């Protein structure tokens, strides 16, 4: 029989760890002196201690180890752990890629994040604008028209509103555009106002601060980032107008988020 200190040295587990595993009923001493509380282990338990130590080094949780000890297939547990570690590796790779991209950008003007937009119902309208600047007059008119058709329709919380440009190229005139706003449910449609459901979407996100005249720089940056990091663009870019002429006096304070759907 081995005292807890001797067993600790042979198993390369601290006394604190051995007491923890005893509490969790993973590695219970072979006997405990009823008078002084001394713990004693048998040499055969060194093999159990080695297994527990090996499982912990693989990142298995106490519950997962208990499950293995209770008869769950070890390969099943390890397969699930492998999937979790692969997902973590992908997330780490994305973070490293973003960090490296920022380090390569001497001005560090833009920073890109990845996020998931949950599935939403939107009302939308499409039109052709004479010039880009007309967008801020057109969007409110779309909202007013939808409200007249659906006075009880509620916007989603949190709010989500964006525009998509439907032309296959940059245009300064006759710009085809679609405005979307997330709502709680479908409503009455008209020739102009329609409803659709947008599925959950993974996007790259970038914020542009300042005049819309220079927003092309942000588009160039995010497209280059997507290409260099192996993303596949799966849809039209979405422009979300956060701050603008309606609430900021200076054009330098205008803030626009560009969301690029990707896989």
mmCIF file of C-alpha atoms in Angstrom:
data_model
loop_
_atom_site.group_PDB
_atom_site.id
_atom_site.type_symbol
_atom_site.label_atom_id
_atom_site.label_comp_id
_atom_site.label_asym_id
_atom_site.label_seq_id
_atom_site.Cartn_x
_atom_site.Cartn_y
_atom_site.Cartn_z
ATOM 1 C CA UNK A 1 0.000 0.000 0.000
ATOM 2 C CA UNK A 2 1.220 3.488 -0.811
ATOM 3 C CA UNK A 3 0.617 6.622 1.215
ATOM 4 C CA UNK A 4 -0.837 9.565 -0.744
ATOM 5 C CA UNK A 5 2.567 11.305 -0.894
ATOM 6 C CA UNK A 6 4.288 8.234 -2.319
ATOM 7 C CA UNK A 7 1.465 7.634 -4.770
ATOM 8 C CA UNK A 8 1.709 11.282 -5.820
ATOM 9 C CA UNK A 9 5.396 10.902 -6.709
ATOM 10 C CA UNK A 10 4.887 7.685 -8.660
ATOM 11 C CA UNK A 11 1.787 8.896 -10.536
ATOM 12 C CA UNK A 12 3.118 12.428 -11.211
ATOM 13 C CA UNK A 13 -0.148 13.815 -9.851
ATOM 14 C CA UNK A 14 -0.164 16.403 -7.093
ATOM 15 C CA UNK A 15 -1.747 15.596 -3.755
ATOM 16 C CA UNK A 16 -4.245 18.343 -4.491
ATOM 17 C CA UNK A 17 -5.170 16.651 -7.782
ATOM 18 C CA UNK A 18 -5.522 13.257 -6.064
ATOM 19 C CA UNK A 19 -7.884 14.719 -3.483
ATOM 20 C CA UNK A 20 -9.877 16.362 -6.279
ATOM 21 C CA UNK A 21 -10.179 13.084 -8.210
ATOM 22 C CA UNK A 22 -11.254 11.357 -5.010
ATOM 23 C CA UNK A 23 -13.959 13.976 -4.488
ATOM 24 C CA UNK A 24 -15.122 13.439 -8.077
ATOM 25 C CA UNK A 25 -15.088 9.660 -7.482
ATOM 26 C CA UNK A 26 -12.630 9.110 -10.308
ATOM 27 C CA UNK A 27 -9.740 7.751 -8.247
ATOM 28 C CA UNK A 28 -10.790 6.623 -4.779
ATOM 29 C CA UNK A 29 -8.104 5.473 -2.297
ATOM 30 C CA UNK A 30 -7.997 1.737 -1.650
ATOM 31 C CA UNK A 31 -8.394 2.461 2.055
ATOM 32 C CA UNK A 32 -8.667 5.365 4.487
ATOM 33 C CA UNK A 33 -7.477 5.130 8.086
ATOM 34 C CA UNK A 34 -10.550 5.812 10.208
ATOM 35 C CA UNK A 35 -8.442 7.329 13.003
ATOM 36 C CA UNK A 36 -6.157 9.762 11.217
ATOM 37 C CA UNK A 37 -7.739 9.998 7.742
ATOM 38 C CA UNK A 38 -4.580 8.878 5.930
ATOM 39 C CA UNK A 39 -5.196 7.772 2.351
ATOM 40 C CA UNK A 40 -3.605 4.617 0.974
ATOM 41 C CA UNK A 41 -3.431 3.492 -2.644
ATOM 42 C CA UNK A 42 -2.558 0.184 -4.262
ATOM 43 C CA UNK A 43 0.085 -0.015 -6.999
ATOM 44 C CA UNK A 44 -2.545 -1.272 -9.467
ATOM 45 C CA UNK A 45 -4.169 2.165 -9.205
ATOM 46 C CA UNK A 46 -1.146 3.754 -10.862
ATOM 47 C CA UNK A 47 -2.541 2.551 -14.196
ATOM 48 C CA UNK A 48 -5.855 4.307 -13.471
ATOM 49 C CA UNK A 49 -3.997 7.465 -12.489
ATOM 50 C CA UNK A 50 -2.010 7.348 -15.744
ATOM 51 C CA UNK A 51 -5.196 7.059 -17.797
ATOM 52 C CA UNK A 52 -6.788 10.014 -16.018
ATOM 53 C CA UNK A 53 -3.652 12.104 -16.507
ATOM 54 C CA UNK A 54 -3.514 11.184 -20.211
ATOM 55 C CA UNK A 55 -7.193 12.032 -20.724
ATOM 56 C CA UNK A 56 -6.752 15.395 -19.005
ATOM 57 C CA UNK A 57 -3.767 16.184 -21.221
ATOM 58 C CA UNK A 58 -6.053 15.583 -24.210
ATOM 59 C CA UNK A 59 -8.392 18.226 -22.835
ATOM 60 C CA UNK A 60 -11.160 15.863 -21.729
ATOM 61 C CA UNK A 61 -13.438 17.173 -19.007
ATOM 62 C CA UNK A 62 -14.099 15.386 -15.722
ATOM 63 C CA UNK A 63 -17.581 14.496 -16.967
ATOM 64 C CA UNK A 64 -16.150 13.032 -20.175
ATOM 65 C CA UNK A 65 -13.665 10.923 -18.216
ATOM 66 C CA UNK A 66 -16.452 9.746 -15.918
ATOM 67 C CA UNK A 67 -18.434 8.764 -18.978
ATOM 68 C CA UNK A 68 -15.518 6.701 -20.289
ATOM 69 C CA UNK A 69 -15.112 5.030 -16.916
ATOM 70 C CA UNK A 70 -18.835 4.223 -16.973
ATOM 71 C CA UNK A 71 -18.476 2.354 -20.235
ATOM 72 C CA UNK A 72 -18.986 4.946 -22.988
ATOM 73 C CA UNK A 73 -16.984 4.159 -26.117
ATOM 74 C CA UNK A 74 -13.638 5.964 -25.880
ATOM 75 C CA UNK A 75 -13.517 6.478 -29.661
ATOM 76 C CA UNK A 76 -16.883 8.253 -29.561
ATOM 77 C CA UNK A 77 -15.688 10.673 -26.880
ATOM 78 C CA UNK A 78 -12.410 11.323 -28.699
ATOM 79 C CA UNK A 79 -14.225 11.835 -32.004
ATOM 80 C CA UNK A 80 -16.392 14.559 -30.459
ATOM 81 C CA UNK A 81 -13.322 16.147 -28.869
ATOM 82 C CA UNK A 82 -11.547 16.132 -32.238
ATOM 83 C CA UNK A 83 -14.486 17.987 -33.807
ATOM 84 C CA UNK A 84 -14.438 20.583 -31.023
ATOM 85 C CA UNK A 85 -10.691 21.090 -31.354
ATOM 86 C CA UNK A 86 -10.999 21.454 -35.144
ATOM 87 C CA UNK A 87 -13.628 24.151 -34.666
ATOM 88 C CA UNK A 88 -11.360 25.931 -32.180
ATOM 89 C CA UNK A 89 -8.475 25.695 -34.621
ATOM 90 C CA UNK A 90 -10.588 27.277 -37.372
ATOM 91 C CA UNK A 91 -11.557 30.088 -35.006
ATOM 92 C CA UNK A 92 -7.932 30.621 -34.005
ATOM 93 C CA UNK A 93 -6.882 30.636 -37.677
ATOM 94 C CA UNK A 94 -9.487 33.328 -38.403
ATOM 95 C CA UNK A 95 -8.237 35.451 -35.507
ATOM 96 C CA UNK A 96 -4.621 35.045 -36.575
ATOM 97 C CA UNK A 97 -5.549 35.955 -40.132
ATOM 98 C CA UNK A 98 -7.275 39.135 -38.955
ATOM 99 C CA UNK A 99 -4.323 40.048 -36.730
ATOM 100 C CA UNK A 100 -1.835 39.493 -39.564
ATOM 101 C CA UNK A 101 -3.987 41.511 -41.947
ATOM 102 C CA UNK A 102 -4.086 44.408 -39.462
ATOM 103 C CA UNK A 103 -0.320 44.200 -38.921
ATOM 104 C CA UNK A 104 0.249 44.417 -42.675
ATOM 105 C CA UNK A 105 -1.970 47.501 -42.910
ATOM 106 C CA UNK A 106 0.358 50.342 -41.941
ATOM 107 C CA UNK A 107 -2.488 52.847 -41.486
ATOM 108 C CA UNK A 108 -4.753 50.362 -39.659
ATOM 109 C CA UNK A 109 -7.727 52.312 -41.012
ATOM 110 C CA UNK A 110 -10.035 49.310 -41.261
ATOM 111 C CA UNK A 111 -10.577 46.259 -39.089
ATOM 112 C CA UNK A 112 -12.574 43.224 -40.166
ATOM 113 C CA UNK A 113 -14.647 40.905 -37.991
ATOM 114 C CA UNK A 114 -16.624 37.782 -38.787
ATOM 115 C CA UNK A 115 -20.134 37.264 -37.438
ATOM 116 C CA UNK A 116 -23.363 35.407 -38.064
ATOM 117 C CA UNK A 117 -26.593 37.229 -38.921
ATOM 118 C CA UNK A 118 -29.568 35.185 -37.745
ATOM 119 C CA UNK A 119 -32.458 34.396 -40.085
ATOM 120 C CA UNK A 120 -34.853 37.351 -40.396
ATOM 121 C CA UNK A 121 -38.034 38.389 -42.189
ATOM 122 C CA UNK A 122 -37.651 41.684 -44.047
ATOM 123 C CA UNK A 123 -39.846 43.967 -46.032
ATOM 124 C CA UNK A 124 -38.064 45.326 -49.065
ATOM 125 C CA UNK A 125 -38.439 47.626 -52.035
ATOM 126 C CA UNK A 126 -36.408 48.126 -55.191
ATOM 127 C CA UNK A 127 -35.907 51.203 -57.322
ATOM 128 C CA UNK A 128 -33.504 52.923 -59.694
ATOM 129 C CA UNK A 129 -31.952 56.098 -58.302
ATOM 130 C CA UNK A 130 -30.793 58.908 -60.517
ATOM 131 C CA UNK A 131 -27.736 59.389 -58.298
ATOM 132 C CA UNK A 132 -26.290 57.796 -55.165
ATOM 133 C CA UNK A 133 -27.076 60.796 -52.929
ATOM 134 C CA UNK A 134 -30.828 60.294 -53.455
ATOM 135 C CA UNK A 135 -30.791 57.212 -51.243
ATOM 136 C CA UNK A 136 -31.385 59.128 -47.999
ATOM 137 C CA UNK A 137 -34.592 60.636 -49.392
ATOM 138 C CA UNK A 138 -35.830 57.360 -50.840
ATOM 139 C CA UNK A 139 -35.370 55.107 -47.772
ATOM 140 C CA UNK A 140 -37.750 57.099 -45.501
ATOM 141 C CA UNK A 141 -40.405 57.060 -48.235
ATOM 142 C CA UNK A 142 -40.196 53.250 -48.339
ATOM 143 C CA UNK A 143 -40.699 53.083 -44.582
ATOM 144 C CA UNK A 144 -43.695 55.403 -44.751
ATOM 145 C CA UNK A 145 -45.308 53.333 -47.507
ATOM 146 C CA UNK A 146 -44.848 50.098 -45.562
ATOM 147 C CA UNK A 147 -46.266 51.680 -42.401
ATOM 148 C CA UNK A 148 -49.403 52.800 -44.232
ATOM 149 C CA UNK A 149 -49.944 49.281 -45.541
ATOM 150 C CA UNK A 150 -49.119 47.646 -42.196
ATOM 151 C CA UNK A 151 -49.773 50.056 -39.304
ATOM 152 C CA UNK A 152 -49.350 47.312 -36.683
ATOM 153 C CA UNK A 153 -46.186 45.815 -38.135
ATOM 154 C CA UNK A 154 -43.281 45.882 -35.672
ATOM 155 C CA UNK A 155 -39.611 46.157 -36.548
ATOM 156 C CA UNK A 156 -37.242 43.484 -35.289
ATOM 157 C CA UNK A 157 -35.348 44.020 -32.054
ATOM 158 C CA UNK A 158 -32.468 44.640 -32.392
ATOM 159 C CA UNK A 159 -33.104 46.677 -35.519
ATOM 160 C CA UNK A 160 -31.526 45.481 -38.759
ATOM 161 C CA UNK A 161 -31.723 47.574 -41.916
ATOM 162 C CA UNK A 162 -29.536 47.461 -45.011
ATOM 163 C CA UNK A 163 -29.304 48.233 -48.721
ATOM 164 C CA UNK A 164 -28.046 46.052 -51.561
ATOM 165 C CA UNK A 165 -26.840 47.314 -54.936
ATOM 166 C CA UNK A 166 -28.165 45.098 -57.721
ATOM 167 C CA UNK A 167 -26.038 46.313 -60.618
ATOM 168 C CA UNK A 168 -23.159 44.094 -61.599
ATOM 169 C CA UNK A 169 -20.819 47.080 -61.715
ATOM 170 C CA UNK A 170 -20.243 50.474 -60.131
ATOM 171 C CA UNK A 171 -22.538 53.139 -61.559
ATOM 172 C CA UNK A 172 -22.806 56.854 -60.857
ATOM 173 C CA UNK A 173 -26.265 57.183 -62.450
ATOM 174 C CA UNK A 174 -29.358 54.985 -62.785
ATOM 175 C CA UNK A 175 -28.374 52.935 -59.738
ATOM 176 C CA UNK A 176 -30.491 49.849 -59.062
ATOM 177 C CA UNK A 177 -30.934 49.407 -55.319
ATOM 178 C CA UNK A 178 -32.895 47.276 -52.840
ATOM 179 C CA UNK A 179 -33.698 48.440 -49.311
ATOM 180 C CA UNK A 180 -34.428 45.838 -46.592
ATOM 181 C CA UNK A 181 -35.640 46.195 -43.014
ATOM 182 C CA UNK A 182 -36.142 43.340 -40.558
ATOM 183 C CA UNK A 183 -39.627 42.958 -39.070
ATOM 184 C CA UNK A 184 -41.360 40.585 -36.665
ATOM 185 C CA UNK A 185 -43.716 39.061 -39.244
ATOM 186 C CA UNK A 186 -44.878 39.233 -42.846
ATOM 187 C CA UNK A 187 -47.438 41.857 -43.780
ATOM 188 C CA UNK A 188 -49.561 43.147 -46.617
ATOM 189 C CA UNK A 189 -47.686 43.572 -49.882
ATOM 190 C CA UNK A 190 -48.104 46.055 -52.719
ATOM 191 C CA UNK A 191 -46.541 46.554 -56.131
ATOM 192 C CA UNK A 192 -43.612 48.217 -54.364
ATOM 193 C CA UNK A 193 -43.455 46.642 -50.891
ATOM 194 C CA UNK A 194 -42.615 42.938 -50.658
ATOM 195 C CA UNK A 195 -41.654 40.499 -47.890
ATOM 196 C CA UNK A 196 -39.073 37.697 -47.816
ATOM 197 C CA UNK A 197 -37.135 35.601 -45.321
ATOM 198 C CA UNK A 198 -33.359 35.847 -45.330
ATOM 199 C CA UNK A 199 -31.615 32.700 -44.025
ATOM 200 C CA UNK A 200 -28.887 32.748 -41.400
ATOM 201 C CA UNK A 201 -25.827 34.300 -42.997
ATOM 202 C CA UNK A 202 -22.135 34.309 -42.175
ATOM 203 C CA UNK A 203 -20.614 37.704 -43.004
ATOM 204 C CA UNK A 204 -17.379 39.625 -42.902
ATOM 205 C CA UNK A 205 -18.006 43.049 -41.391
ATOM 206 C CA UNK A 206 -16.128 46.309 -41.862
ATOM 207 C CA UNK A 207 -16.962 49.864 -40.716
ATOM 208 C CA UNK A 208 -16.411 52.919 -42.882
ATOM 209 C CA UNK A 209 -16.380 56.315 -41.211
ATOM 210 C CA UNK A 210 -16.840 59.453 -43.252
ATOM 211 C CA UNK A 211 -18.213 60.441 -46.633
ATOM 212 C CA UNK A 212 -19.851 57.905 -48.936
ATOM 213 C CA UNK A 213 -17.581 59.226 -51.690
ATOM 214 C CA UNK A 214 -14.725 57.168 -50.202
ATOM 215 C CA UNK A 215 -16.642 54.043 -49.263
ATOM 216 C CA UNK A 216 -15.048 52.295 -52.231
ATOM 217 C CA UNK A 217 -11.858 52.055 -50.161
ATOM 218 C CA UNK A 218 -13.691 49.918 -47.602
ATOM 219 C CA UNK A 219 -15.121 47.675 -50.328
ATOM 220 C CA UNK A 220 -11.667 47.232 -51.829
ATOM 221 C CA UNK A 221 -10.228 46.342 -48.430
ATOM 222 C CA UNK A 222 -12.868 43.765 -47.502
ATOM 223 C CA UNK A 223 -12.830 42.097 -50.931
ATOM 224 C CA UNK A 224 -9.045 41.823 -50.837
ATOM 225 C CA UNK A 225 -9.243 40.377 -47.335
ATOM 226 C CA UNK A 226 -11.830 37.775 -48.394
ATOM 227 C CA UNK A 227 -9.745 36.719 -51.384
ATOM 228 C CA UNK A 228 -6.467 36.476 -49.459
ATOM 229 C CA UNK A 229 -8.023 34.416 -46.680
ATOM 230 C CA UNK A 230 -9.902 31.860 -48.761
ATOM 231 C CA UNK A 231 -13.475 33.090 -48.262
ATOM 232 C CA UNK A 232 -16.098 32.519 -50.956
ATOM 233 C CA UNK A 233 -18.478 35.439 -51.464
ATOM 234 C CA UNK A 234 -22.039 34.077 -51.476
ATOM 235 C CA UNK A 235 -24.231 37.130 -51.963
ATOM 236 C CA UNK A 236 -24.543 40.864 -52.421
ATOM 237 C CA UNK A 237 -22.777 43.140 -49.972
ATOM 238 C CA UNK A 238 -25.075 44.816 -47.455
ATOM 239 C CA UNK A 239 -24.697 48.474 -46.475
ATOM 240 C CA UNK A 240 -26.028 49.336 -43.014
ATOM 241 C CA UNK A 241 -26.279 53.085 -42.371
ATOM 242 C CA UNK A 242 -25.632 53.611 -38.660
ATOM 243 C CA UNK A 243 -24.919 57.345 -38.498
ATOM 244 C CA UNK A 244 -25.492 59.865 -41.266
ATOM 245 C CA UNK A 245 -26.967 63.189 -42.298
ATOM 246 C CA UNK A 246 -30.096 62.499 -40.203
ATOM 247 C CA UNK A 247 -28.218 62.531 -36.864
ATOM 248 C CA UNK A 248 -24.681 63.861 -37.418
ATOM 249 C CA UNK A 249 -23.720 67.404 -38.333
ATOM 250 C CA UNK A 250 -20.292 66.537 -39.698
ATOM 251 C CA UNK A 251 -19.791 64.198 -42.640
ATOM 252 C CA UNK A 252 -16.687 62.925 -40.854
ATOM 253 C CA UNK A 253 -18.970 61.329 -38.246
ATOM 254 C CA UNK A 254 -21.064 59.320 -40.702
ATOM 255 C CA UNK A 255 -20.702 55.596 -39.984
ATOM 256 C CA UNK A 256 -21.560 52.770 -42.389
ATOM 257 C CA UNK A 257 -21.164 49.035 -41.863
ATOM 258 C CA UNK A 258 -20.503 46.829 -44.887
ATOM 259 C CA UNK A 259 -21.450 43.171 -44.470
ATOM 260 C CA UNK A 260 -20.115 40.706 -47.045
ATOM 261 C CA UNK A 261 -21.859 37.279 -47.068
ATOM 262 C CA UNK A 262 -19.259 34.499 -47.218
ATOM 263 C CA UNK A 263 -18.579 30.811 -46.758
#
